[in-house]
Amino acid sequence: MAQIVDVAGVGEIPEGEAVVVDGDANETGRDIAVFHAETGEFFALDDECTHETASLADGWIEGDRVECPLHATEFCLRTGKVLCLPATESARTHKVEVVDGRVLLHPGESVEGADRP
């Protein structure tokens, strides 16, 4: 399992936006998007849409969903579940926690109850 990554301070990722943690830095080989949902919660998914190559971090966040900027597929930020076509495969989740005002990513550690592609 990869090392925990200190992504940013809570206030450094505006609500409704995401940052990408490079695959080399997170030791998984895959870029991971860390989202600050409008609910104030933080979530992480593999950054690449499962339908076609597009960065989910560049998508639109609404509630606990992100819409792919390429073909408008939506994914649940909580579970990674694909919510509409054209994608048919869910996105891989990664555990995120906030400790002492820091957003910590646990690369490769799936969220309990999430779909596992």
PDB file of C-alpha atoms in Angstrom:
ATOM      1  CA  MET A   1       0.000   0.000   0.000  1.00  0.00           C
ATOM      2  CA  ALA A   2       1.249   3.505  -0.844  1.00  0.00           C
ATOM      3  CA  GLN A   3       2.235   6.052   1.765  1.00  0.00           C
ATOM      4  CA  ILE A   4      -0.307   8.601   3.005  1.00  0.00           C
ATOM      5  CA  VAL A   5      -0.059  11.822   0.984  1.00  0.00           C
ATOM      6  CA  ASP A   6      -0.549  15.235   2.611  1.00  0.00           C
ATOM      7  CA  VAL A   7      -2.452  16.896  -0.230  1.00  0.00           C
ATOM      8  CA  ALA A   8      -3.152  20.409   1.082  1.00  0.00           C
ATOM      9  CA  GLY A   9      -4.670  22.448   3.847  1.00  0.00           C
ATOM     10  CA  VAL A  10      -8.465  22.353   3.966  1.00  0.00           C
ATOM     11  CA  GLY A  11      -8.684  25.995   2.852  1.00  0.00           C
ATOM     12  CA  GLU A  12      -6.312  25.485  -0.067  1.00  0.00           C
ATOM     13  CA  ILE A  13      -8.849  23.513  -2.138  1.00  0.00           C
ATOM     14  CA  PRO A  14     -11.939  25.690  -2.730  1.00  0.00           C
ATOM     15  CA  GLU A  15     -15.350  24.031  -2.447  1.00  0.00           C
ATOM     16  CA  GLY A  16     -16.493  22.774  -5.837  1.00  0.00           C
ATOM     17  CA  GLU A  17     -12.933  22.222  -7.088  1.00  0.00           C
ATOM     18  CA  ALA A  18     -10.373  19.437  -7.229  1.00  0.00           C
ATOM     19  CA  VAL A  19      -6.610  18.952  -7.265  1.00  0.00           C
ATOM     20  CA  VAL A  20      -4.658  16.140  -8.885  1.00  0.00           C
ATOM     21  CA  VAL A  21      -2.044  14.105  -7.048  1.00  0.00           C
ATOM     22  CA  ASP A  22       0.418  12.744  -9.603  1.00  0.00           C
ATOM     23  CA  GLY A  23       0.665   8.964  -9.941  1.00  0.00           C
ATOM     24  CA  ASP A  24       4.376   8.989  -9.144  1.00  0.00           C
ATOM     25  CA  ALA A  25       3.860  11.105  -6.024  1.00  0.00           C
ATOM     26  CA  ASN A  26       1.030   8.876  -4.747  1.00  0.00           C
ATOM     27  CA  GLU A  27       2.937   5.668  -5.592  1.00  0.00           C
ATOM     28  CA  THR A  28       0.022   4.028  -7.457  1.00  0.00           C
ATOM     29  CA  GLY A  29       1.100   4.980 -10.975  1.00  0.00           C
ATOM     30  CA  ARG A  30      -2.339   6.574 -11.541  1.00  0.00           C
ATOM     31  CA  ASP A  31      -3.232  10.232 -11.081  1.00  0.00           C
ATOM     32  CA  ILE A  32      -5.798  10.710  -8.301  1.00  0.00           C
ATOM     33  CA  ALA A  33      -8.234  13.631  -8.128  1.00  0.00           C
ATOM     34  CA  VAL A  34      -9.076  14.940  -4.661  1.00  0.00           C
ATOM     35  CA  PHE A  35     -12.423  16.749  -4.698  1.00  0.00           C
ATOM     36  CA  HIS A  36     -13.756  19.324  -2.231  1.00  0.00           C
ATOM     37  CA  ALA A  37     -17.494  18.820  -2.620  1.00  0.00           C
ATOM     38  CA  GLU A  38     -20.030  21.585  -2.116  1.00  0.00           C
ATOM     39  CA  THR A  39     -21.056  19.728   1.055  1.00  0.00           C
ATOM     40  CA  GLY A  40     -17.631  20.545   2.519  1.00  0.00           C
ATOM     41  CA  GLU A  41     -16.517  16.904   2.361  1.00  0.00           C
ATOM     42  CA  PHE A  42     -13.434  15.605   0.571  1.00  0.00           C
ATOM     43  CA  PHE A  43     -13.404  12.619  -1.782  1.00  0.00           C
ATOM     44  CA  ALA A  44     -10.858  10.995  -4.106  1.00  0.00           C
ATOM     45  CA  LEU A  45     -11.243   9.067  -7.354  1.00  0.00           C
ATOM     46  CA  ASP A  46      -8.823   7.961 -10.039  1.00  0.00           C
ATOM     47  CA  ASP A  47      -8.556  11.099 -12.162  1.00  0.00           C
ATOM     48  CA  GLU A  48      -9.239   9.426 -15.504  1.00  0.00           C
ATOM     49  CA  CYS A  49     -12.817   8.919 -16.693  1.00  0.00           C
ATOM     50  CA  THR A  50     -13.543   5.229 -17.259  1.00  0.00           C
ATOM     51  CA  HIS A  51     -15.162   5.970 -20.642  1.00  0.00           C
ATOM     52  CA  GLU A  52     -12.413   7.914 -22.397  1.00  0.00           C
ATOM     53  CA  THR A  53      -9.278   9.762 -21.452  1.00  0.00           C
ATOM     54  CA  ALA A  54     -10.455  12.885 -19.654  1.00  0.00           C
ATOM     55  CA  SER A  55      -9.511  14.384 -16.299  1.00  0.00           C
ATOM     56  CA  LEU A  56     -12.362  14.151 -13.778  1.00  0.00           C
ATOM     57  CA  ALA A  57     -10.663  16.969 -11.839  1.00  0.00           C
ATOM     58  CA  ASP A  58     -11.560  19.202 -14.806  1.00  0.00           C
ATOM     59  CA  GLY A  59     -15.220  18.181 -14.509  1.00  0.00           C
ATOM     60  CA  TRP A  60     -18.138  19.894 -12.812  1.00  0.00           C
ATOM     61  CA  ILE A  61     -18.872  19.103  -9.186  1.00  0.00           C
ATOM     62  CA  GLU A  62     -22.447  19.277  -7.966  1.00  0.00           C
ATOM     63  CA  GLY A  63     -23.370  17.912  -4.555  1.00  0.00           C
ATOM     64  CA  ASP A  64     -21.614  14.565  -4.270  1.00  0.00           C
ATOM     65  CA  ARG A  65     -21.255  14.029  -8.042  1.00  0.00           C
ATOM     66  CA  VAL A  66     -18.695  14.914 -10.668  1.00  0.00           C
ATOM     67  CA  GLU A  67     -19.525  15.228 -14.355  1.00  0.00           C
ATOM     68  CA  CYS A  68     -16.825  14.280 -16.848  1.00  0.00           C
ATOM     69  CA  PRO A  69     -15.928  17.294 -19.017  1.00  0.00           C
ATOM     70  CA  LEU A  70     -15.720  15.196 -22.188  1.00  0.00           C
ATOM     71  CA  HIS A  71     -19.027  13.306 -22.525  1.00  0.00           C
ATOM     72  CA  ALA A  72     -20.998  14.284 -19.390  1.00  0.00           C
ATOM     73  CA  THR A  73     -20.854  10.924 -17.619  1.00  0.00           C
ATOM     74  CA  GLU A  74     -21.492  11.433 -13.910  1.00  0.00           C
ATOM     75  CA  PHE A  75     -19.773   9.599 -11.063  1.00  0.00           C
ATOM     76  CA  CYS A  76     -20.719   9.506  -7.395  1.00  0.00           C
ATOM     77  CA  LEU A  77     -17.846  10.990  -5.397  1.00  0.00           C
ATOM     78  CA  ARG A  78     -18.732   8.839  -2.361  1.00  0.00           C
ATOM     79  CA  THR A  79     -18.706   5.441  -4.068  1.00  0.00           C
ATOM     80  CA  GLY A  80     -17.189   5.958  -7.530  1.00  0.00           C
ATOM     81  CA  LYS A  81     -20.366   4.488  -9.019  1.00  0.00           C
ATOM     82  CA  VAL A  82     -21.067   5.515 -12.600  1.00  0.00           C
ATOM     83  CA  LEU A  83     -24.458   7.246 -12.670  1.00  0.00           C
ATOM     84  CA  CYS A  84     -25.145   7.609 -16.399  1.00  0.00           C
ATOM     85  CA  LEU A  85     -23.882   6.705 -19.847  1.00  0.00           C
ATOM     86  CA  PRO A  86     -21.701   6.739 -21.842  1.00  0.00           C
ATOM     87  CA  ALA A  87     -19.376   5.285 -19.157  1.00  0.00           C
ATOM     88  CA  THR A  88     -20.355   1.854 -17.866  1.00  0.00           C
ATOM     89  CA  GLU A  89     -17.520   1.206 -15.409  1.00  0.00           C
ATOM     90  CA  SER A  90     -17.303   2.853 -11.986  1.00  0.00           C
ATOM     91  CA  ALA A  91     -14.271   4.889 -10.930  1.00  0.00           C
ATOM     92  CA  ARG A  92     -11.822   3.636  -8.294  1.00  0.00           C
ATOM     93  CA  THR A  93     -12.132   5.424  -4.942  1.00  0.00           C
ATOM     94  CA  HIS A  94      -9.386   6.299  -2.477  1.00  0.00           C
ATOM     95  CA  LYS A  95      -9.793   7.082   1.209  1.00  0.00           C
ATOM     96  CA  VAL A  96      -9.441  10.735   2.232  1.00  0.00           C
ATOM     97  CA  GLU A  97      -9.441  12.135   5.752  1.00  0.00           C
ATOM     98  CA  VAL A  98      -8.974  15.541   7.329  1.00  0.00           C
ATOM     99  CA  VAL A  99      -6.580  15.659  10.287  1.00  0.00           C
ATOM    100  CA  ASP A 100      -5.587  18.890  12.008  1.00  0.00           C
ATOM    101  CA  GLY A 101      -6.784  20.948   9.033  1.00  0.00           C
ATOM    102  CA  ARG A 102      -4.820  18.884   6.483  1.00  0.00           C
ATOM    103  CA  VAL A 103      -6.361  16.804   3.680  1.00  0.00           C
ATOM    104  CA  LEU A 104      -4.718  13.367   3.723  1.00  0.00           C
ATOM    105  CA  LEU A 105      -5.007  10.895   0.850  1.00  0.00           C
ATOM    106  CA  HIS A 106      -4.644   7.146   1.381  1.00  0.00           C
ATOM    107  CA  PRO A 107      -3.783   6.026  -2.189  1.00  0.00           C
ATOM    108  CA  GLY A 108      -4.977   2.552  -3.048  1.00  0.00           C
ATOM    109  CA  GLU A 109      -7.180   2.265   0.047  1.00  0.00           C
ATOM    110  CA  SER A 110     -10.759   2.025  -1.250  1.00  0.00           C
ATOM    111  CA  VAL A 111     -13.637   3.670   0.506  1.00  0.00           C
ATOM    112  CA  GLU A 112     -15.706   1.099   2.387  1.00  0.00           C
ATOM    113  CA  GLY A 113     -18.859   0.237   0.450  1.00  0.00           C
ATOM    114  CA  ALA A 114     -17.524   1.713  -2.789  1.00  0.00           C
ATOM    115  CA  ASP A 115     -17.675  -0.025  -6.135  1.00  0.00           C
ATOM    116  CA  ARG A 116     -14.362  -1.686  -6.948  1.00  0.00           C
ATOM    117  CA  PRO A 117     -13.568  -1.566 -10.667  1.00  0.00           C
TER     118      PRO A 117
END
